[in-house]
mmCIF file of C-alpha atoms in Angstrom:
data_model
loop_
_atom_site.group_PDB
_atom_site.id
_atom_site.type_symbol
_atom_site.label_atom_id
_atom_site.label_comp_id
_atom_site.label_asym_id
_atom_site.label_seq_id
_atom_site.Cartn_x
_atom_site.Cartn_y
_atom_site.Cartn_z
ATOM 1 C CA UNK F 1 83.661 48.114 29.330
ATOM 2 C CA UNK F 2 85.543 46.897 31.931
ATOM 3 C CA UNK F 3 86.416 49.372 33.444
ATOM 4 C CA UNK F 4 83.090 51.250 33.554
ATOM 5 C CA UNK F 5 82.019 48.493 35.717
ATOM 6 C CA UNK F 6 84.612 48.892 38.004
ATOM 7 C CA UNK F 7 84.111 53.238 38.525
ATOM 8 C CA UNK F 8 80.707 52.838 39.281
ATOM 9 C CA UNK F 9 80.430 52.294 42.924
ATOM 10 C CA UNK F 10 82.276 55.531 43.493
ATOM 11 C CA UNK F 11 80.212 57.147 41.345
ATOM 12 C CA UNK F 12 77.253 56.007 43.313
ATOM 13 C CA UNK F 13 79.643 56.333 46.612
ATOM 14 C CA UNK F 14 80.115 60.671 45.859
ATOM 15 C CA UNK F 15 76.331 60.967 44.853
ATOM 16 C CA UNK F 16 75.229 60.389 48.463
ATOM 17 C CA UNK F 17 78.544 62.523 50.013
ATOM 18 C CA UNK F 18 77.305 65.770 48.147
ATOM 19 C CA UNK F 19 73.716 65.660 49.291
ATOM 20 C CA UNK F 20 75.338 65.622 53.051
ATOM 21 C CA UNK F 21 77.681 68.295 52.471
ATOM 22 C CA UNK F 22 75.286 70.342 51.200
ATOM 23 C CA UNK F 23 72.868 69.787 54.165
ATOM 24 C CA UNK F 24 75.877 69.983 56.552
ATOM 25 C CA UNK F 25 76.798 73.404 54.886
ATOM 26 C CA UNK F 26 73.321 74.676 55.021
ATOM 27 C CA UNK F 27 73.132 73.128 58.879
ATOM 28 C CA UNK F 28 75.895 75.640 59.628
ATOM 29 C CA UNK F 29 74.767 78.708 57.957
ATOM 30 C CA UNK F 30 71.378 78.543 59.349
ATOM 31 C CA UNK F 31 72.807 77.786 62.871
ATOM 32 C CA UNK F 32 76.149 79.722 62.116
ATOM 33 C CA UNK F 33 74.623 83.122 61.209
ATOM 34 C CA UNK F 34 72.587 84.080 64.768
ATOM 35 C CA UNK F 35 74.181 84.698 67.750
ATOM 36 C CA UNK F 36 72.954 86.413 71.307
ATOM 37 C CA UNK F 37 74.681 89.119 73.622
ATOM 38 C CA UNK F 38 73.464 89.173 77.375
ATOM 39 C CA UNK F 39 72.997 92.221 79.146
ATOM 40 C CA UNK F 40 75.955 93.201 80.776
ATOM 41 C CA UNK F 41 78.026 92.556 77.908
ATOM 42 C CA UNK F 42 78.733 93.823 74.295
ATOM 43 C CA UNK F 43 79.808 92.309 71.291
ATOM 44 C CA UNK F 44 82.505 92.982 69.113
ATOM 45 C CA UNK F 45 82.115 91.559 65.704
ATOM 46 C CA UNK F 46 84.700 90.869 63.217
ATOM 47 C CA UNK F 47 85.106 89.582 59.573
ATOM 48 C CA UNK F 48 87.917 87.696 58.765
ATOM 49 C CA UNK F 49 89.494 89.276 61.735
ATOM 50 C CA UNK F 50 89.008 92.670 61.439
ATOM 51 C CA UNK F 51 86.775 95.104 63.455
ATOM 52 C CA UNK F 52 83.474 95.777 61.624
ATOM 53 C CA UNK F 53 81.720 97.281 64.422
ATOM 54 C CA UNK F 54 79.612 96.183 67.812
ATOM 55 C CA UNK F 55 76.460 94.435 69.052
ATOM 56 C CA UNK F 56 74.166 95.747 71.869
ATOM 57 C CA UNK F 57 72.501 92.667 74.203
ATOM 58 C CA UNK F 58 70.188 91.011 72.275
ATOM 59 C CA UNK F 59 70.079 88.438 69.554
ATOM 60 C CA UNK F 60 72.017 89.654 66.390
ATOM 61 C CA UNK F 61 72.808 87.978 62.602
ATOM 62 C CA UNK F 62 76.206 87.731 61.120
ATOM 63 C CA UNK F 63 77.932 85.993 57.868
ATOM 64 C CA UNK F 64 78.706 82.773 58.712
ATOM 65 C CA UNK F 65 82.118 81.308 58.339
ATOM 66 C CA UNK F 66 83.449 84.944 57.770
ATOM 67 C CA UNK F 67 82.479 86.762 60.935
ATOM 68 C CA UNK F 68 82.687 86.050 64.825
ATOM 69 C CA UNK F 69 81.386 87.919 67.628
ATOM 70 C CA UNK F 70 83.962 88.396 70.469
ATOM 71 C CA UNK F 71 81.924 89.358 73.960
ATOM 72 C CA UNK F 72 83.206 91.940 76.163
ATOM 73 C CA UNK F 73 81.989 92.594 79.964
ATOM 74 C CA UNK F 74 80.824 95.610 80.680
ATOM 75 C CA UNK F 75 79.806 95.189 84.377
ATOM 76 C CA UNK F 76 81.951 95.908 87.369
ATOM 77 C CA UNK F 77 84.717 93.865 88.195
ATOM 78 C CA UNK F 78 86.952 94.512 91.408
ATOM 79 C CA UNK F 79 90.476 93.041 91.438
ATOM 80 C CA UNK F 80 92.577 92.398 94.235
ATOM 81 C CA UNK F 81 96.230 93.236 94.996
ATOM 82 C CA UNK F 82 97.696 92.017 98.521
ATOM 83 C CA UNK F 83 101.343 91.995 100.421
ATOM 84 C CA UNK F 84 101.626 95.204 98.859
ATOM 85 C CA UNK F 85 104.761 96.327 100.280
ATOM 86 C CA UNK F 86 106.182 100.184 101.066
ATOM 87 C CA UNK F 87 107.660 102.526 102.996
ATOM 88 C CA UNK F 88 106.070 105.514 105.162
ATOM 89 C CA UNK F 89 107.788 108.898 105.295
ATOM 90 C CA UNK F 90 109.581 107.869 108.287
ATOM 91 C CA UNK F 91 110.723 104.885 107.023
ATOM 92 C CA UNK F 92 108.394 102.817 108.890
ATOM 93 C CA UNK F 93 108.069 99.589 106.727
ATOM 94 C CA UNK F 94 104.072 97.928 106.010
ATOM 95 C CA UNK F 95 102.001 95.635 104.001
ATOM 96 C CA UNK F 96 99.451 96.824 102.364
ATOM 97 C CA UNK F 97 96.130 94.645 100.926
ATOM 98 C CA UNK F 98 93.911 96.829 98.445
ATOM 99 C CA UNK F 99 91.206 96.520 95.875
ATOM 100 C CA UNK F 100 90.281 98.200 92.719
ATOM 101 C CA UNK F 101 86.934 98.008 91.070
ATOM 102 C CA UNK F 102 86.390 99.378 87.617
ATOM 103 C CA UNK F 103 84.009 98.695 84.573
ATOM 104 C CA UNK F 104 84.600 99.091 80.935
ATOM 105 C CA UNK F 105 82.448 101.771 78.838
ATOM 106 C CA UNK F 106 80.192 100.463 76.686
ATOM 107 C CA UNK F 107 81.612 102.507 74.019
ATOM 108 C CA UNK F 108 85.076 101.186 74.380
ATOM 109 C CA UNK F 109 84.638 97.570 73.836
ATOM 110 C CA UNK F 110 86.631 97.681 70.358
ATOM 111 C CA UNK F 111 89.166 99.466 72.206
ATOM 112 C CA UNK F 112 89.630 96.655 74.777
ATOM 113 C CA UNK F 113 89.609 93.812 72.001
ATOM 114 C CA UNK F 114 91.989 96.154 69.536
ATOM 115 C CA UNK F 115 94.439 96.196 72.495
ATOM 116 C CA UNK F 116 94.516 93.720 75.155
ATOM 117 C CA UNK F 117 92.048 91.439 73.160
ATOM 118 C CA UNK F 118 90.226 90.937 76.775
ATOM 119 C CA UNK F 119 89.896 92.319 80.109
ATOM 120 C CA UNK F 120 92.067 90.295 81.902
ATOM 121 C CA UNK F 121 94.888 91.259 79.578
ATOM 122 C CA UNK F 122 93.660 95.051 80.027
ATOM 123 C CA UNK F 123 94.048 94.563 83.808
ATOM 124 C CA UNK F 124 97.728 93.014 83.552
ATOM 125 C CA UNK F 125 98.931 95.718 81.431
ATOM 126 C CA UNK F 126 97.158 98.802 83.375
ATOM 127 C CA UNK F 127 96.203 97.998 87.188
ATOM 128 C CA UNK F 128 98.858 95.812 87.402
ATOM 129 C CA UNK F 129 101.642 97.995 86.871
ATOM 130 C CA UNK F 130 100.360 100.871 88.481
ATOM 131 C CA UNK F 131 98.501 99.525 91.423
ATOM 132 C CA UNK F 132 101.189 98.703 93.900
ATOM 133 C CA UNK F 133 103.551 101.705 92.591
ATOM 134 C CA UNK F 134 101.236 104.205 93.016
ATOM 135 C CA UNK F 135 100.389 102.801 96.544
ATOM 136 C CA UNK F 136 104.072 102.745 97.182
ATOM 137 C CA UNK F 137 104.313 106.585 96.505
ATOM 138 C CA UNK F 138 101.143 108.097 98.206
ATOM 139 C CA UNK F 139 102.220 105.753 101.314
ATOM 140 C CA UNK F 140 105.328 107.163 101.354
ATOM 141 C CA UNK F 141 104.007 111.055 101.858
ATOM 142 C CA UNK F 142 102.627 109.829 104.810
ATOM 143 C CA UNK F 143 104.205 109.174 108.060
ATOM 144 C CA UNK F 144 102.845 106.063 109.776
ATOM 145 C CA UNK F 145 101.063 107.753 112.601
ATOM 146 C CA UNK F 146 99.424 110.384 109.889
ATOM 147 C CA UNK F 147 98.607 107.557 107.821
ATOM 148 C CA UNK F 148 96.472 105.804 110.284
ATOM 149 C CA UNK F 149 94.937 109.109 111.717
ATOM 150 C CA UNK F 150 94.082 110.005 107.750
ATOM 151 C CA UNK F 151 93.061 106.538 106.367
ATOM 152 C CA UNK F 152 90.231 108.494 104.492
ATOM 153 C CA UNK F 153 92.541 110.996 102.903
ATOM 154 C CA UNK F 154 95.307 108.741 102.400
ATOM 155 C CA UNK F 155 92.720 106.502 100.394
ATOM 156 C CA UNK F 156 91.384 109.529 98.355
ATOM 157 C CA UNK F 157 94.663 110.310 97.559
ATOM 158 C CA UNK F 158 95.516 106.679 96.272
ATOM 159 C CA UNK F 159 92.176 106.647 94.220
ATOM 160 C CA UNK F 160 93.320 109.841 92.641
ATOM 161 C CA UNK F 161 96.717 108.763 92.110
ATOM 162 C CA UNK F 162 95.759 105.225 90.113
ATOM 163 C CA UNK F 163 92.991 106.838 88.227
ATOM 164 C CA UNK F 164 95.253 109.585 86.700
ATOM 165 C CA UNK F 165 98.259 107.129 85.893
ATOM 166 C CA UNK F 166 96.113 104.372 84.236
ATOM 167 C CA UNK F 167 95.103 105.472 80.907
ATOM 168 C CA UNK F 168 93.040 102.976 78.150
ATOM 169 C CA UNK F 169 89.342 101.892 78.188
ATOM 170 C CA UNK F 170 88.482 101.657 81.464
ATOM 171 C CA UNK F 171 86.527 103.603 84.111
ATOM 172 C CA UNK F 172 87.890 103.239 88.249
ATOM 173 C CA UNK F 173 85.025 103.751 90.280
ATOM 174 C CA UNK F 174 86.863 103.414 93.295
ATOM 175 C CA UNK F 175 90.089 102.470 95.431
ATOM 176 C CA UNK F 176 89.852 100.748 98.810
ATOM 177 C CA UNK F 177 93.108 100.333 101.369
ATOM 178 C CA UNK F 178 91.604 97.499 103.138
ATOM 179 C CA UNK F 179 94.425 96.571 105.398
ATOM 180 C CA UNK F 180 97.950 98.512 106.802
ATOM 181 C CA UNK F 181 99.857 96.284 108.732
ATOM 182 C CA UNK F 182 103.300 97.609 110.232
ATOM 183 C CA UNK F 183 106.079 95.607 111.831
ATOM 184 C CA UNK F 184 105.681 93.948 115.101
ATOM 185 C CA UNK F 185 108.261 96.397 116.974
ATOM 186 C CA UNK F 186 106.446 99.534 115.425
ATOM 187 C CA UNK F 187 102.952 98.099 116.580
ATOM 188 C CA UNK F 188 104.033 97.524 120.306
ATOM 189 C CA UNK F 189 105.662 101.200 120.338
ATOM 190 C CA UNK F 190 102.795 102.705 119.022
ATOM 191 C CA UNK F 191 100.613 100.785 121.964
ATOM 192 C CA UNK F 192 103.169 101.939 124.388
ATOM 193 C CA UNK F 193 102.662 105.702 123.515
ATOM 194 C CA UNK F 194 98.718 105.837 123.414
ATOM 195 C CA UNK F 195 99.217 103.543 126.957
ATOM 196 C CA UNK F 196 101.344 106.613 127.831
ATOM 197 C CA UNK F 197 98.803 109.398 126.569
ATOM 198 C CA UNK F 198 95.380 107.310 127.789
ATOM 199 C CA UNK F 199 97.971 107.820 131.228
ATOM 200 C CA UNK F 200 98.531 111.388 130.661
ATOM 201 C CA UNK F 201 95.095 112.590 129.901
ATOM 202 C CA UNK F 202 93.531 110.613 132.705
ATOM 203 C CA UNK F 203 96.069 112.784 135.011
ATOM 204 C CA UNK F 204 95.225 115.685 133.416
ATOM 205 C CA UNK F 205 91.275 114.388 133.937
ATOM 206 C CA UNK F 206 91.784 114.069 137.493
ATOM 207 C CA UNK F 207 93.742 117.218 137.671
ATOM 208 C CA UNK F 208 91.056 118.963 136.520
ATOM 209 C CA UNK F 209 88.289 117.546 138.494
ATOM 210 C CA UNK F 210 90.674 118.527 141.438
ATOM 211 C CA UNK F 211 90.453 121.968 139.948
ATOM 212 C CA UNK F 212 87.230 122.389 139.842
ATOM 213 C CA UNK F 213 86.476 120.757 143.071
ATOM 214 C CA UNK F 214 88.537 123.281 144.551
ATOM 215 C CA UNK F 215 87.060 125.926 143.024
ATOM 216 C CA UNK F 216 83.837 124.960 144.396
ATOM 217 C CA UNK F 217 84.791 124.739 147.890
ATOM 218 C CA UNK F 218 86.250 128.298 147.451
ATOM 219 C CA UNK F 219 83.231 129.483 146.211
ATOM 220 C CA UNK F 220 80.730 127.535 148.899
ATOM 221 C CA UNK F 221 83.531 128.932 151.294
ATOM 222 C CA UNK F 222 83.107 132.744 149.722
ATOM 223 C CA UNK F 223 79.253 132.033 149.832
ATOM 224 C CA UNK F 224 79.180 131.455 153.299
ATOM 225 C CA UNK F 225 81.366 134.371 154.372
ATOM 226 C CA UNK F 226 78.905 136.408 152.320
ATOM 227 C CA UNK F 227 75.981 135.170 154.144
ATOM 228 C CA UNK F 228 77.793 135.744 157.808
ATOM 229 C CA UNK F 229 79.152 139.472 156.729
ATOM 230 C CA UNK F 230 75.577 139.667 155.280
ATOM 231 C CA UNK F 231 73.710 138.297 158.360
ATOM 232 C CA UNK F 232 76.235 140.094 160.670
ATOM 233 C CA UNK F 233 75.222 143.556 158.889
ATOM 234 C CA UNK F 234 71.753 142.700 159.332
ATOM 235 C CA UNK F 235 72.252 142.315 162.674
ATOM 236 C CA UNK F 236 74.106 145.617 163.551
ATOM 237 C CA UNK F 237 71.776 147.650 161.168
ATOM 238 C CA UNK F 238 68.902 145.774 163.660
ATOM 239 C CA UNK F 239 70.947 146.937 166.868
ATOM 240 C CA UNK F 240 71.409 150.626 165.420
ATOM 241 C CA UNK F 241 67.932 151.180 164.301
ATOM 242 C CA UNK F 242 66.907 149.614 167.806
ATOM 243 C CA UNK F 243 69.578 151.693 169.605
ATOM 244 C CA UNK F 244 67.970 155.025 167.668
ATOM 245 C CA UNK F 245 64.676 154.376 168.496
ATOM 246 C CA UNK F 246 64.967 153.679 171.993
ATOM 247 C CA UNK F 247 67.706 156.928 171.944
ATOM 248 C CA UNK F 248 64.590 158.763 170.439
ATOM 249 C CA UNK F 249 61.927 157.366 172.684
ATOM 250 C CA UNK F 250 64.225 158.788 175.743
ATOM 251 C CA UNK F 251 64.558 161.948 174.130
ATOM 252 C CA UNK F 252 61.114 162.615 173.692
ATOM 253 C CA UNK F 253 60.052 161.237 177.001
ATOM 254 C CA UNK F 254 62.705 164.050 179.002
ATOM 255 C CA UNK F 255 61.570 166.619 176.914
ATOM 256 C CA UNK F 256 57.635 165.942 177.649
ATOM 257 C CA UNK F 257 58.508 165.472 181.241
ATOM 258 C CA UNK F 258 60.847 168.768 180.843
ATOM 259 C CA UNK F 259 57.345 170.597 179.482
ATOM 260 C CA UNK F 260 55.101 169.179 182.386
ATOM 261 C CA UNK F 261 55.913 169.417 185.860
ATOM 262 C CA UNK F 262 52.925 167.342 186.815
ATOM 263 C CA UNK F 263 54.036 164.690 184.489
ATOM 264 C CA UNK F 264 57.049 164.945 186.689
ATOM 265 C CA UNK F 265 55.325 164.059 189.627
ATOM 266 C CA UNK F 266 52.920 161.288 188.429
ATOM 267 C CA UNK F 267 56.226 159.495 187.401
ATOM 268 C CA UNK F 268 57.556 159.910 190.944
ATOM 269 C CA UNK F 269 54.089 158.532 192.304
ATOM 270 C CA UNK F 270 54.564 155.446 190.038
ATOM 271 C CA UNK F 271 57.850 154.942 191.085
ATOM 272 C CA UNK F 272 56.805 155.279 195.022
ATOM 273 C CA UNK F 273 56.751 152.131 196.528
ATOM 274 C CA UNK F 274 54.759 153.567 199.290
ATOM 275 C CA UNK F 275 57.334 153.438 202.621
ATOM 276 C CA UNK F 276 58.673 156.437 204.190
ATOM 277 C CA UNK F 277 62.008 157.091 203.614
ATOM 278 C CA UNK F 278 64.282 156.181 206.468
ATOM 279 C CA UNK F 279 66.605 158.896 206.399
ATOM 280 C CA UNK F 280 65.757 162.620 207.190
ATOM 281 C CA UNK F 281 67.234 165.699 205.352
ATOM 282 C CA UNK F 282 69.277 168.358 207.193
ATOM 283 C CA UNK F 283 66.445 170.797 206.313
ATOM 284 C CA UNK F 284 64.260 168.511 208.189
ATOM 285 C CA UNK F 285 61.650 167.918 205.691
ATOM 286 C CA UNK F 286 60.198 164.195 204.291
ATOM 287 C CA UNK F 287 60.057 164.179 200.469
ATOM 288 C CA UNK F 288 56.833 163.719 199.702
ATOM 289 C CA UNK F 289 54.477 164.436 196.637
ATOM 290 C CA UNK F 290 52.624 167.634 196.489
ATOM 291 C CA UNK F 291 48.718 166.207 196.802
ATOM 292 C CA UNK F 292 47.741 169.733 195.380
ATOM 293 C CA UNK F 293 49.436 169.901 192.622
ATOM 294 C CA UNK F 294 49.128 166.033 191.892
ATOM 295 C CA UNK F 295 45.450 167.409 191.609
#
């Protein structure tokens, strides 16, 4: 009797622990079972551990206690790699800064978690190891003028040669080289020989324009000897045809005074300035013009 008495506050005690548990438990299925996915990410869901499938955004059910949803990005994420050190062809030493951006497939999410477990541990294991060595070996198939006069092809070729050696779930979208930087010395030689070029093309510039200009004189000098061997031509062709006419105009002047004596004499009377000539003639006669025949 005794000790009846004495076991019945716990007995009262565990009658008001059960009713909590119970609530407690049902607090946590009811809360525990729903669970939400944003957009830009998807779920992978797994009981007791293991893989049972995926959730699409949106809100979604699962056992409590038993499963959990791990979330997986799928939007792009760009990681960074800099001091990226290497060699050109000609042994030219740089630092290179580049950037990768990639995404994950939808459809690979499991992958990822099966894996790497998350994308952070995807991109140590992949990018990481193959970033800066494949930028080491493209870089060095380039000398380090070529490499700077074909920045975009020596960043195709980079793009190409990361997205072939990385293999798992994920998807490069692209490859940027966003900085070369050589030595010091190698920097001021290079300036030195495009000084020395900008110099020799400038000479060759003014070389030419001398060229030209020359040529132009010669032919403003050849156009103006044209024009005087052309005016001069003009002129003797003028003096020849002037020269025949008058030569004509003679011709046919003796030869109508030839034809016409009287002609012959009106000519004389034109030309007769009207006073005697001073001088006689041994026959004794004065020239003078025949009045009858002027008639």
């Amino acid at each position: 009797m005794i000790k009846s008495e004495l076991n019945l506050p716990s007995s009262i005690g565990l009658s008001k622990i059960i009713p909590v548990v119970i609530l407690l438990i049902l607090f946590i299925s009811l809360f525990g079972s729903w669970y939400t996915v944003d957009q830009g990410e998807r779920g992978v869901i797994l009981r007791n551990g293991k893989i049972i499938g995926t959730a699409e955004p949106g809100l979604g059910f699962k056992l409590p206690l038993f499963d959990t949803v791990v979330k997986i990005s799928t939007q792009t994420h760009t990681t960074s790699y800099s001091s990226l050190q290497a060699y050109s062809r000609d042994q030219q030493p740089a630092t290179l800064n580049a950037s990768v951006t990639f995404n994950v497939p939808p459809d690979r999410v499991e992958e990822v978690y099966a894996n790497f477990k998350s994308i952070d541990a995807m991109v140590a294991r992949l990018l990481d190891r193959q970033v800066p060595t494949q930028v080491e070996n493209i870089f060095g198939k380039y000398t380090a003028i070529s490499v700077v006069q074909e920045r975009i092809k020596f960043g195709i070729d980079v793009t190409s040669a990361i997205t072939n050696s990385v293999k798992g779930p994920i998807e490069i979208t692209s490859v940027q080289i966003e900085n070369i930087d050589f030595s010091n010395a190698y920097e001021k030689s290079v300036e030195d020989r495009m000084r020395a070029e900008v110099e020799v093309q400038t000479q060759l510039q003014n070389l030419e324009k001398e060229r030209v200009s020359a040529q132009i004189a010669v032919t403003q000098a050849q156009a103006e000897a044209d024009s005087q061997l052309a005016r001069a031509k003009a002129e003797a062709e003028s003096i020849r045809i002037k020269g025949d006419a008058e030569a004509s105009a003679i011709k046919s002047r003796a030869e109508a005074l030839a034809q016409n004596q009287n002609l012959v004499e009106l000519t004389k009377a034109e030309k007769w300035d009207g006073k005697l000539p001073t001088t006689v003639l041994p026959t004794g006669t004065l020239p003078f013009i025949d009045a009858k025949k002027s008639n």
